[in-house]
N, CA, C and O atoms as a DFTB+ gen file, in Angstrom:
616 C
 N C O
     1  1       0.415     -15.430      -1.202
     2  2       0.836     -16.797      -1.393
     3  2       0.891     -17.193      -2.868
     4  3       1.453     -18.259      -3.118
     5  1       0.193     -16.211      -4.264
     6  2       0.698     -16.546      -5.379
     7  2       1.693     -16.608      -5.945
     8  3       1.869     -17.035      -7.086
     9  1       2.678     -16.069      -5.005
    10  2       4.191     -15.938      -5.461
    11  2       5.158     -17.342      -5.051
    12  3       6.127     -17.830      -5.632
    13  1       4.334     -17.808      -3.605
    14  2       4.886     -18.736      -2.564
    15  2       5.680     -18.016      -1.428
    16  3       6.435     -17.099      -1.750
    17  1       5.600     -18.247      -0.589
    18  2       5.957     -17.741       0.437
    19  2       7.640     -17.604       0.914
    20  3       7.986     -16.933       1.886
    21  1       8.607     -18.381       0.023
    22  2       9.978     -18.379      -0.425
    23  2      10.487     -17.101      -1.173
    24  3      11.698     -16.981      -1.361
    25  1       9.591     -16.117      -1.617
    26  2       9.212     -15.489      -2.505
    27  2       9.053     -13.684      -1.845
    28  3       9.002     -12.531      -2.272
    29  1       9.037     -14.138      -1.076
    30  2       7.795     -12.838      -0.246
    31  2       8.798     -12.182       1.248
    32  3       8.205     -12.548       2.263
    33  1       9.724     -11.589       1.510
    34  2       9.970     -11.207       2.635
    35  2       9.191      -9.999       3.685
    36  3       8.982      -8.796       3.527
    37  1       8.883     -10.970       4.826
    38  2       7.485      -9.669       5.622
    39  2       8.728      -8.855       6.906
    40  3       9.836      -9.208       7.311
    41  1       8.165      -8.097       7.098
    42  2       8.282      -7.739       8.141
    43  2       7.263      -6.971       8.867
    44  3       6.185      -7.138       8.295
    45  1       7.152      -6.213       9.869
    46  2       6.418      -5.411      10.520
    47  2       6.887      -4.165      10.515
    48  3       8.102      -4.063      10.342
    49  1       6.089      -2.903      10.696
    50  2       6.825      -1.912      10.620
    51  2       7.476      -1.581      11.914
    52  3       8.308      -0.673      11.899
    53  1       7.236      -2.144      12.945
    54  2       7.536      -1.636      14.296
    55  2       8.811      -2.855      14.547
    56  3       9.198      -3.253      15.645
    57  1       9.326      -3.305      13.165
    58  2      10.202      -3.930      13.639
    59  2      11.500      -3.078      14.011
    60  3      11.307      -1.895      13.731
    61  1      12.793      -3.319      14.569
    62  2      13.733      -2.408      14.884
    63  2      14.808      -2.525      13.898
    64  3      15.482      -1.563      13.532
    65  1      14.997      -4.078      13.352
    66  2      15.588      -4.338      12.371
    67  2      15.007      -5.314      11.342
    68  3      15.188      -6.532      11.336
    69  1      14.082      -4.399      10.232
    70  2      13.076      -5.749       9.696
    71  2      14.210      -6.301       8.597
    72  3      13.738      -7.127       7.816
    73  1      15.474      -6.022       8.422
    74  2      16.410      -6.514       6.854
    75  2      17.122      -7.338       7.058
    76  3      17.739      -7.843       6.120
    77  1      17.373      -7.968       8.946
    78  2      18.122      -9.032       9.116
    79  2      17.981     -10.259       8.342
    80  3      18.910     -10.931       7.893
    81  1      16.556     -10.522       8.210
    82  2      16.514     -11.951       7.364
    83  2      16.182     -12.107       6.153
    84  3      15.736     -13.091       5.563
    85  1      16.530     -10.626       5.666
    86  2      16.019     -10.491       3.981
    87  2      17.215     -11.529       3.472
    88  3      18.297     -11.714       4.030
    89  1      16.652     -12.239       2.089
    90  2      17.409     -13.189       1.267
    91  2      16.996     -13.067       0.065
    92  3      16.248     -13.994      -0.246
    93  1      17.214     -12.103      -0.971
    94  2      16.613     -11.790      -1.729
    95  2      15.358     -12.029      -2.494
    96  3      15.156     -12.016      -3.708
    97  1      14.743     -12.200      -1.713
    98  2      13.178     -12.180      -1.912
    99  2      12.747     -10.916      -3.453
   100  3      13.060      -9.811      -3.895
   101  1      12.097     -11.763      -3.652
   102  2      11.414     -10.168      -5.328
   103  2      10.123      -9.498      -4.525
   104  3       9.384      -8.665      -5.049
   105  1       9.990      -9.929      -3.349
   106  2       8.613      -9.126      -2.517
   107  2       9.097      -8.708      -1.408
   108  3      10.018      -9.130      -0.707
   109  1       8.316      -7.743      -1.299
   110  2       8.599      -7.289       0.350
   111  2       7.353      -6.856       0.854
   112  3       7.044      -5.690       0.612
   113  1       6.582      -7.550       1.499
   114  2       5.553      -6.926       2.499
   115  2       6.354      -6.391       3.922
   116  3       7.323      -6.700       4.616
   117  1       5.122      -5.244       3.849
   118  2       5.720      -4.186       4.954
   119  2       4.179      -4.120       5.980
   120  3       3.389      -3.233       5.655
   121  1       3.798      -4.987       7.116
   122  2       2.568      -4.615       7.593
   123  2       2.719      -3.652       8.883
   124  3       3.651      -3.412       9.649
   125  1       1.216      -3.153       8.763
   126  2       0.827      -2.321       9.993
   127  2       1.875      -1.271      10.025
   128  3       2.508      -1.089      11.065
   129  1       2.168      -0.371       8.664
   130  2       3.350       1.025       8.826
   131  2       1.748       1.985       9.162
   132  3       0.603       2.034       8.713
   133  1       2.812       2.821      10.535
   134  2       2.126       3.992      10.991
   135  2       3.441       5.177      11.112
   136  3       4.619       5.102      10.764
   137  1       2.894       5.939      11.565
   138  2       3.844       7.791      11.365
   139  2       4.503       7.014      12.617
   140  3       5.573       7.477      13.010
   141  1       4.061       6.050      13.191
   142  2       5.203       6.201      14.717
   143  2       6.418       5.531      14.393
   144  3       7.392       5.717      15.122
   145  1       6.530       4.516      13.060
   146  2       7.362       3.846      12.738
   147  2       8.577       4.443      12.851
   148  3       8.803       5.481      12.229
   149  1       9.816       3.677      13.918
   150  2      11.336       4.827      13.728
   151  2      12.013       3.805      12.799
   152  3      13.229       3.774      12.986
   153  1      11.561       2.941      11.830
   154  2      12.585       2.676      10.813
   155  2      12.132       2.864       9.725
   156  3      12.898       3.619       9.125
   157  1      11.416       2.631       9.212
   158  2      10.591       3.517       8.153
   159  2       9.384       4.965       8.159
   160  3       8.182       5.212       8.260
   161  1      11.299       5.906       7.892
   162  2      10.819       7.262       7.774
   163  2      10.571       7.669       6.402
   164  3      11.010       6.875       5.571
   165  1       9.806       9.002       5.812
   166  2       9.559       9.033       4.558
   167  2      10.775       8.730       3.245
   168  3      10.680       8.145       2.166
   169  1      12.013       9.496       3.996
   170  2      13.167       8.999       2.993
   171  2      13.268       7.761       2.439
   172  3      13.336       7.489       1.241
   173  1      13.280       6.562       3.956
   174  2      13.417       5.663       3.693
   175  2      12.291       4.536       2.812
   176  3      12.642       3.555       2.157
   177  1      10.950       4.999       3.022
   178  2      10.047       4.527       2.386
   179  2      10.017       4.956       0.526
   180  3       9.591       4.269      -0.403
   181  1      10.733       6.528       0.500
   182  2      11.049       6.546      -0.738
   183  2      12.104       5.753      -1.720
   184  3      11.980       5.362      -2.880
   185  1      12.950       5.692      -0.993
   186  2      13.753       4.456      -1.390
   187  2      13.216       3.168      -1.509
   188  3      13.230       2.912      -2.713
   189  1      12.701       2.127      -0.820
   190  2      12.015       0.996      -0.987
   191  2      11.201       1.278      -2.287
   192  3      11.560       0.584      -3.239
   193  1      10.356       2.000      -2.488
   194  2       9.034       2.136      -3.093
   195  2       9.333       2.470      -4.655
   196  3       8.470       2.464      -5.533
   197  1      11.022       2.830      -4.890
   198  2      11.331       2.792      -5.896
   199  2      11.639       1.574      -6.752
   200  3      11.611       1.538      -7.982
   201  1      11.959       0.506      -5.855
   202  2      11.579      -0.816      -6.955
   203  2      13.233      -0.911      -7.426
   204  3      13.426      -1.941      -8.072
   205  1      14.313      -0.175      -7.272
   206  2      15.324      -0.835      -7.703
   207  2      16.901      -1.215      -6.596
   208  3      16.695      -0.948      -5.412
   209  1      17.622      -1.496      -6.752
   210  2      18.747      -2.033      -6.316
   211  2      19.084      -0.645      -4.873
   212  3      19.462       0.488      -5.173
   213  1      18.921      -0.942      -3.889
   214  2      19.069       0.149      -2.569
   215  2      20.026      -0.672      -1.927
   216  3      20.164      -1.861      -2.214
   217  1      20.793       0.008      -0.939
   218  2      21.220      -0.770       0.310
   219  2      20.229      -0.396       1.507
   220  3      19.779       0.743       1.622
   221  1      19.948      -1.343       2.313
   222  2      19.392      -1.034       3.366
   223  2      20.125      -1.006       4.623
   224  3      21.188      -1.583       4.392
   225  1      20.088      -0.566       6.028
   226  2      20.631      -0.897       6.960
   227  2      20.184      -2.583       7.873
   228  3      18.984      -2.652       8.143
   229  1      20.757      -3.416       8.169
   230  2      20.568      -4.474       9.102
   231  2      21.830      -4.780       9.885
   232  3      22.987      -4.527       9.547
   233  1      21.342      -5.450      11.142
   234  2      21.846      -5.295      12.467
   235  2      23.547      -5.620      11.869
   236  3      24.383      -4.778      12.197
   237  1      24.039      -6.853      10.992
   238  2      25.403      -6.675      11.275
   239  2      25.922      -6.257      10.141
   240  3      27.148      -6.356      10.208
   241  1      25.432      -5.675       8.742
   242  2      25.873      -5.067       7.705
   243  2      24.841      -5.240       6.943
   244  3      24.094      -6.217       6.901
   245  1      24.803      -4.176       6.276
   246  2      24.086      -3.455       4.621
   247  2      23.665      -4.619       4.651
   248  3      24.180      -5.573       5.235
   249  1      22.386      -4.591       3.814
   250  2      22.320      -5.591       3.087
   251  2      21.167      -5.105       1.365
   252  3      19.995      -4.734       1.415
   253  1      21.827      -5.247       0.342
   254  2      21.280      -4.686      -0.958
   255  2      20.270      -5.647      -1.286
   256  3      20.367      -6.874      -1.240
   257  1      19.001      -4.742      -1.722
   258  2      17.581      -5.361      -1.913
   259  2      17.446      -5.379      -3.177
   260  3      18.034      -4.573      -3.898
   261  1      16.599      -6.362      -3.656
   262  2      16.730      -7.064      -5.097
   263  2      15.165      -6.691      -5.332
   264  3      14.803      -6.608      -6.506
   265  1      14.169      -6.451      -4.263
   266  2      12.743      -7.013      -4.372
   267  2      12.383      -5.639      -6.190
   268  3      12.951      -4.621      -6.584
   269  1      11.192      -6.461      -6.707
   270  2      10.638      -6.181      -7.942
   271  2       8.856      -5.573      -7.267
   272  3       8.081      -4.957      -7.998
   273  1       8.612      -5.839      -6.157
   274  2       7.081      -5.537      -5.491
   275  2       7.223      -5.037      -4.167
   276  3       8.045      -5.512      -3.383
   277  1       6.501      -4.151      -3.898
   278  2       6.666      -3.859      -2.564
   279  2       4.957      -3.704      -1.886
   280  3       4.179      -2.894      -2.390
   281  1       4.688      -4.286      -1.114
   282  2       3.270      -4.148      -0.476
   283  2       3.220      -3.978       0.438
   284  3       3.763      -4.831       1.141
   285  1       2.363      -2.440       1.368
   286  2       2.297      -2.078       2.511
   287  2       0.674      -2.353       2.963
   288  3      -0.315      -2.307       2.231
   289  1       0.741      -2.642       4.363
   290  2      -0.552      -2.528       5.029
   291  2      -0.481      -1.297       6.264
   292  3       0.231      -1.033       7.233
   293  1      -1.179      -0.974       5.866
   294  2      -1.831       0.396       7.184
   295  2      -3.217       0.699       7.095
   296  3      -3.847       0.644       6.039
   297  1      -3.882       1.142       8.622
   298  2      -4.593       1.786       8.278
   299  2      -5.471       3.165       8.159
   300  3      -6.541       3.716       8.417
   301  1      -4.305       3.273       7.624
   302  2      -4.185       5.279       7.192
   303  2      -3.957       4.950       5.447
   304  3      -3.704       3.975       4.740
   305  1      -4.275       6.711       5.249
   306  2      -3.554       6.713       3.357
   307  2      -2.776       7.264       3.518
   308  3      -2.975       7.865       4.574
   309  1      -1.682       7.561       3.037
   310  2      -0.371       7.778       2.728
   311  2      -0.408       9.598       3.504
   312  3       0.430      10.122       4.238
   313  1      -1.681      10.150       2.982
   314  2      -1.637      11.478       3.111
   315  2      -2.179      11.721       5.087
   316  3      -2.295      12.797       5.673
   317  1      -2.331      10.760       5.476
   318  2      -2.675      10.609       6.714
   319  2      -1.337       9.979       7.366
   320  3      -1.192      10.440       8.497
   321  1      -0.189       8.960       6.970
   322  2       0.925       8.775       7.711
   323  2       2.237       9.892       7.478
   324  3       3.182      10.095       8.240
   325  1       1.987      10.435       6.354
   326  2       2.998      11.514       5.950
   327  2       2.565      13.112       6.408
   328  3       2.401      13.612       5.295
   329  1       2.295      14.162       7.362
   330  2       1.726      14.856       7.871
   331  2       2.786      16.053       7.927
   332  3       2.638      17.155       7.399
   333  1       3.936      15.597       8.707
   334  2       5.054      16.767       8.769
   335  2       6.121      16.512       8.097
   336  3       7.089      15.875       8.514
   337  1       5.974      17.069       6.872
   338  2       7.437      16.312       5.812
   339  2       8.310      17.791       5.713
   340  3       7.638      18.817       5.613
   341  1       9.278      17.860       5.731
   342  2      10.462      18.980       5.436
   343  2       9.821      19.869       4.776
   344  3       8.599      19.971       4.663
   345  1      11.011      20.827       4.125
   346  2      10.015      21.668       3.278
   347  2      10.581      21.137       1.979
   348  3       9.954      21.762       1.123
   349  1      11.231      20.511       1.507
   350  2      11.813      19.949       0.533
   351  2      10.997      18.609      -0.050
   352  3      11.085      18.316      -1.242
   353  1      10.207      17.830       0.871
   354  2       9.381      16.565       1.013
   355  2       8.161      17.564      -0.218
   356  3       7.956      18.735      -0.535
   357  1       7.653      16.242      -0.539
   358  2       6.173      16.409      -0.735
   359  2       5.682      15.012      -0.783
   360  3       6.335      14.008      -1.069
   361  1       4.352      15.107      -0.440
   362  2       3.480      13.909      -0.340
   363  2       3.371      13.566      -1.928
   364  3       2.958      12.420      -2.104
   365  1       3.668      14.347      -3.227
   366  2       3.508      13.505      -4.147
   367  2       4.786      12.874      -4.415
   368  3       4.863      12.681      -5.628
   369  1       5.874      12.449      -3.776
   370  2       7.127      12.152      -3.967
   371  2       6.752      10.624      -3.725
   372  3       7.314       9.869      -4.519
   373  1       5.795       9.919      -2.658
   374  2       5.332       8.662      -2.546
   375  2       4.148       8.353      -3.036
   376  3       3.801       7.172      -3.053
   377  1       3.205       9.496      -3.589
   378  2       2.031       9.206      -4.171
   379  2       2.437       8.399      -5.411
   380  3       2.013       7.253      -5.562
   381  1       3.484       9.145      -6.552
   382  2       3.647       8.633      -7.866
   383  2       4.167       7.198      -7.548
   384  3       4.220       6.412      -8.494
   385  1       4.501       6.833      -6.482
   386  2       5.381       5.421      -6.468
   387  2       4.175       3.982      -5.914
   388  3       4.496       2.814      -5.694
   389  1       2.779       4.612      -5.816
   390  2       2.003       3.821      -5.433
   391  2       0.844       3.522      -6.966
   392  3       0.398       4.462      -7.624
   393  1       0.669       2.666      -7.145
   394  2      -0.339       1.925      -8.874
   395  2      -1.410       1.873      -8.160
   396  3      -2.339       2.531      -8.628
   397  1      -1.666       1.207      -6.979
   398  2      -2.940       0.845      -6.790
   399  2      -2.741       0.170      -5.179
   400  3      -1.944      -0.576      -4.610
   401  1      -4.347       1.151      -4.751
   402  2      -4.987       0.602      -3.277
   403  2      -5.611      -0.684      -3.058
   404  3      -6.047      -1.183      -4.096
   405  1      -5.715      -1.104      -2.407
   406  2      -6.352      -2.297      -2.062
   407  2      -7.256      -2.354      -0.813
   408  3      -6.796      -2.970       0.149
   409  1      -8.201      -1.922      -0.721
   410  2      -9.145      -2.121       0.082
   411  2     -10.018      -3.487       1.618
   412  3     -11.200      -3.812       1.738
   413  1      -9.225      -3.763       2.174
   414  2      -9.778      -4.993       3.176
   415  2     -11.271      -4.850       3.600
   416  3     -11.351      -3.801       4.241
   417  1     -12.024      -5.225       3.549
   418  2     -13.647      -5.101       4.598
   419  2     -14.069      -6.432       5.005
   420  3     -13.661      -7.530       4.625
   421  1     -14.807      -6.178       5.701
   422  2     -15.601      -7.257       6.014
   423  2     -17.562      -7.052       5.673
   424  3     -18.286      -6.226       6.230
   425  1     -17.860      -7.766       4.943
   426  2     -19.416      -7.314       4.598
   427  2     -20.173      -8.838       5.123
   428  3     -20.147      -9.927       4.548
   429  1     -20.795      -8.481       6.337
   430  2     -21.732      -9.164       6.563
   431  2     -20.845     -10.184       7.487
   432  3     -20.408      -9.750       8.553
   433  1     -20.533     -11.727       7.042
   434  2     -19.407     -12.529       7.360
   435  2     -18.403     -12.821       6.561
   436  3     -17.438     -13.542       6.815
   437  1     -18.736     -12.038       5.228
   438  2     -17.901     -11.979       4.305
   439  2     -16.476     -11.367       4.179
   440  3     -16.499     -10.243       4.680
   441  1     -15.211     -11.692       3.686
   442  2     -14.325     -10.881       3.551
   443  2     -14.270     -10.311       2.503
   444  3     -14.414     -11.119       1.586
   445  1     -14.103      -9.101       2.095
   446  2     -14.050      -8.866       0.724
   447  2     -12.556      -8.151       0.243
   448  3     -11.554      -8.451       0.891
   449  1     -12.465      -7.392      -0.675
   450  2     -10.921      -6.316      -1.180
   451  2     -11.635      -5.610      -2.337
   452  3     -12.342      -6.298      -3.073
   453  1     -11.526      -4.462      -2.532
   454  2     -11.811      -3.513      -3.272
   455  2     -10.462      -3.084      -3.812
   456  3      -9.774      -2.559      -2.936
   457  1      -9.861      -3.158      -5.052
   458  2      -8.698      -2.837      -5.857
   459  2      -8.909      -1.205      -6.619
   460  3      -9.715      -1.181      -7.549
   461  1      -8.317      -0.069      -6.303
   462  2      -8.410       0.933      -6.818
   463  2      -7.518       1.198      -7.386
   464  3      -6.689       1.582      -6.561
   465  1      -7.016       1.255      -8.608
   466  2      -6.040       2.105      -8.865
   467  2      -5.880       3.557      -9.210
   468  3      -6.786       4.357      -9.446
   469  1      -4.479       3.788      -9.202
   470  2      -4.384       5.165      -9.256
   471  2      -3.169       5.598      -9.565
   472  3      -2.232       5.583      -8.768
   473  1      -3.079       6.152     -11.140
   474  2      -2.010       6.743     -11.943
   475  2      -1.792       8.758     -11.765
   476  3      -1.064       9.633     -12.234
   477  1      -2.783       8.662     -10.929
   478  2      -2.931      10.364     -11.196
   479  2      -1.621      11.133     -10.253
   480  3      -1.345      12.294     -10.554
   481  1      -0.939      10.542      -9.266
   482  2       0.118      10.939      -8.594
   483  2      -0.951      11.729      -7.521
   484  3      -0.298      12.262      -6.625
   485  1      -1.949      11.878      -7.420
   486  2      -2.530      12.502      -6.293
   487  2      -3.050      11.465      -5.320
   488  3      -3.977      12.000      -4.711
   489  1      -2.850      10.069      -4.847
   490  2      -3.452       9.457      -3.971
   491  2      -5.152       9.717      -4.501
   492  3      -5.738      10.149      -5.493
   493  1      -5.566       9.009      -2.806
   494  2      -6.630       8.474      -2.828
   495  2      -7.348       9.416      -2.145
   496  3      -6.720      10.460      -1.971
   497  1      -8.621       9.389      -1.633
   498  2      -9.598      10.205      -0.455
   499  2     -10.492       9.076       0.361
   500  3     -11.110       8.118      -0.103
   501  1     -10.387       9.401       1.384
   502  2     -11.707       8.291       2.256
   503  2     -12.884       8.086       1.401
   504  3     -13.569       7.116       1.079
   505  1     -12.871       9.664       1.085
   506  2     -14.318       9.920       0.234
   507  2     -14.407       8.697      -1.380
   508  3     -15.427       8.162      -1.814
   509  1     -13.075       8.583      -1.900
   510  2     -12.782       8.013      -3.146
   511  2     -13.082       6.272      -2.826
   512  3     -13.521       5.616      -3.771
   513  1     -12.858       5.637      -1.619
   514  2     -12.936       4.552      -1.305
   515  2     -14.352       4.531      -0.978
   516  3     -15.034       3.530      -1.197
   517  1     -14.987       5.956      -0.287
   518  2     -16.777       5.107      -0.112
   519  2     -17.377       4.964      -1.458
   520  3     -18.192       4.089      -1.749
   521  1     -16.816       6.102      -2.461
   522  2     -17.658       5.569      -3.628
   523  2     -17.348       4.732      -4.502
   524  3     -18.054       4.513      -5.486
   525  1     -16.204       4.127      -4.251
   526  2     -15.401       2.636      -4.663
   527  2     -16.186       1.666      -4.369
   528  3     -16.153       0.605      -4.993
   529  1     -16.860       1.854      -3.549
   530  2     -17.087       0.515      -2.297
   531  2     -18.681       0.633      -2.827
   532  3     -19.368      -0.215      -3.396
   533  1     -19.000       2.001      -2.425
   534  2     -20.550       1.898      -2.793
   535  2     -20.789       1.523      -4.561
   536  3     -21.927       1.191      -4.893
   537  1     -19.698       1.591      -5.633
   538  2     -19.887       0.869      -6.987
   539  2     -19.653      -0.254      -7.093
   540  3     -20.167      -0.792      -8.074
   541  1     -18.841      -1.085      -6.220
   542  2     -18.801      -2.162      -5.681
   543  2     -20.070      -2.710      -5.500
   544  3     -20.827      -3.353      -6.228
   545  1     -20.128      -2.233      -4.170
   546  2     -21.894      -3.032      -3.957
   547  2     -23.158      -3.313      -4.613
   548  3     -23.985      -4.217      -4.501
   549  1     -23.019      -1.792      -5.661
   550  2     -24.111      -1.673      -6.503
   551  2     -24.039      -2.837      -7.612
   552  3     -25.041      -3.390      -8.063
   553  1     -22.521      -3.178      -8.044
   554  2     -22.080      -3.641      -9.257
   555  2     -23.166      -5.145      -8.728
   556  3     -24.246      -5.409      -9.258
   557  1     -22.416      -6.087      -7.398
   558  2     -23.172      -6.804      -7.116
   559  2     -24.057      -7.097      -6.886
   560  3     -24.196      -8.294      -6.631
   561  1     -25.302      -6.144      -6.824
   562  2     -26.486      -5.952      -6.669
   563  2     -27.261      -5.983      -8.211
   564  3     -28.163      -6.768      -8.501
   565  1     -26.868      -5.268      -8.833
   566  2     -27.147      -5.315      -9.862
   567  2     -25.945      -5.094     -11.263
   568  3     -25.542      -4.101     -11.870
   569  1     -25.660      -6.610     -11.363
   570  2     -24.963      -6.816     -12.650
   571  2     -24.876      -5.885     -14.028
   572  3     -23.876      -5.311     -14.460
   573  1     -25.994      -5.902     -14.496
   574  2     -25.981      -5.086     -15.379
   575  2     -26.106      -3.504     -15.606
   576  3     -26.412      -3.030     -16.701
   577  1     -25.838      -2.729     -14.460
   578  2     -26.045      -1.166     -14.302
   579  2     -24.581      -1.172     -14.620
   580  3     -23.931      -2.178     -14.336
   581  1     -24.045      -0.217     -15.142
   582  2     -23.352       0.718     -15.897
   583  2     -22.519       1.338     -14.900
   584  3     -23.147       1.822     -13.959
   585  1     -21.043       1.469     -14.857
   586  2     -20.302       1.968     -13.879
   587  2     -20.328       3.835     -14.005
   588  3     -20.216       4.726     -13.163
   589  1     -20.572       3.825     -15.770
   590  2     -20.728       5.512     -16.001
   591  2     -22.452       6.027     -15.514
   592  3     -22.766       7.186     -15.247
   593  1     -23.209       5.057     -15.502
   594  2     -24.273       5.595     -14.386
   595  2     -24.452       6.296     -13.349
   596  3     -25.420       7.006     -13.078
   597  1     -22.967       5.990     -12.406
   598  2     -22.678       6.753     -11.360
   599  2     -22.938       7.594     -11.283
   600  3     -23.741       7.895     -10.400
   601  1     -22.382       8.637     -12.245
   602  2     -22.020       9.617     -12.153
   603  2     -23.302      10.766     -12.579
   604  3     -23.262      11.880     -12.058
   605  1     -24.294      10.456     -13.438
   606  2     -26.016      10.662     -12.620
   607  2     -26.723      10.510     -12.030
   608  3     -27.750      11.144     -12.274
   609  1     -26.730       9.589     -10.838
   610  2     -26.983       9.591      -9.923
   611  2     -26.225      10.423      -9.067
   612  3     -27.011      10.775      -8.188
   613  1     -24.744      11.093      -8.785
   614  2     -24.393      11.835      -7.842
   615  2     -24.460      13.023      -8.284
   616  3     -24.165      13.970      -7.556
């Protein structure tokens, strides 16, 4: 909603045609994409995720996307919805096109988000988010401990 919601075109991934009511929006949220999705296949997610001028398919003609952001919700990592790619595919073909994870939880009655980023073109690990989460917690626990601390303690 920092953009305003005039701003932001959603769809679902299980939609059949999510581009009918695109109006050039500079956002595009994409929620709940899983491997079962039949409109966003890896091609097509490579295209979106590139950020510039595409045509897409919608129900009564093309329609060319303008968006500058693209934000997906799932809950898988990329290397968990992408599983059987060609032999030509690789999973770092959508890794490099992702800056940064975003984390949802719930702690306690609390909602929280954990922001990871990630320039390395290799994605993320489950494992990379518990110790996200567990420097997280620590950070709030205790303010002044040292994020390079971590890494003597493990």
């Amino acid at each position: 909603d920092i953009n305003g919601r005039e701003h932001v075109h959603y769809c679902t991934a299980s939609d059949s045609n999510p581009f009918d009511s695109y109006i050039a929006q500079k956002i595009l949220f994409i929620d709940e994409l899983r491997h079962t999705s039949r409109f966003f296949t890896y091609s097509t997610l490579l295209s979106i995720c590139d950020c510039r001028t595409v045509e897409v398919s919608a129900r009564y003609h093309n329609k060319t996307m303008l968006w500058q952001e693209v934000h997906i919700t799932s809950p898988m990592l990329p290397q968990e919805l992408f599983t059987n790619l060609g032999k030509h595919d690789s999973i770092k073909q959508i890794l490099r096109r992702i800056h940064f994870y975003v984390y949802h939880y719930k702690d306690c009655e609390e909602y929280k988000k954990l922001e990871i980023e990630d320039n390395s073109n290799n994605g993320i690990t489950r494992d990379r988010v518990k110790f996200e989460l567990f420097k997280q917690k620590q950070k709030e626990k205790f303010p002044d401990f040292s994020a390079y601390d971590y890494v003597d303690i493990l």
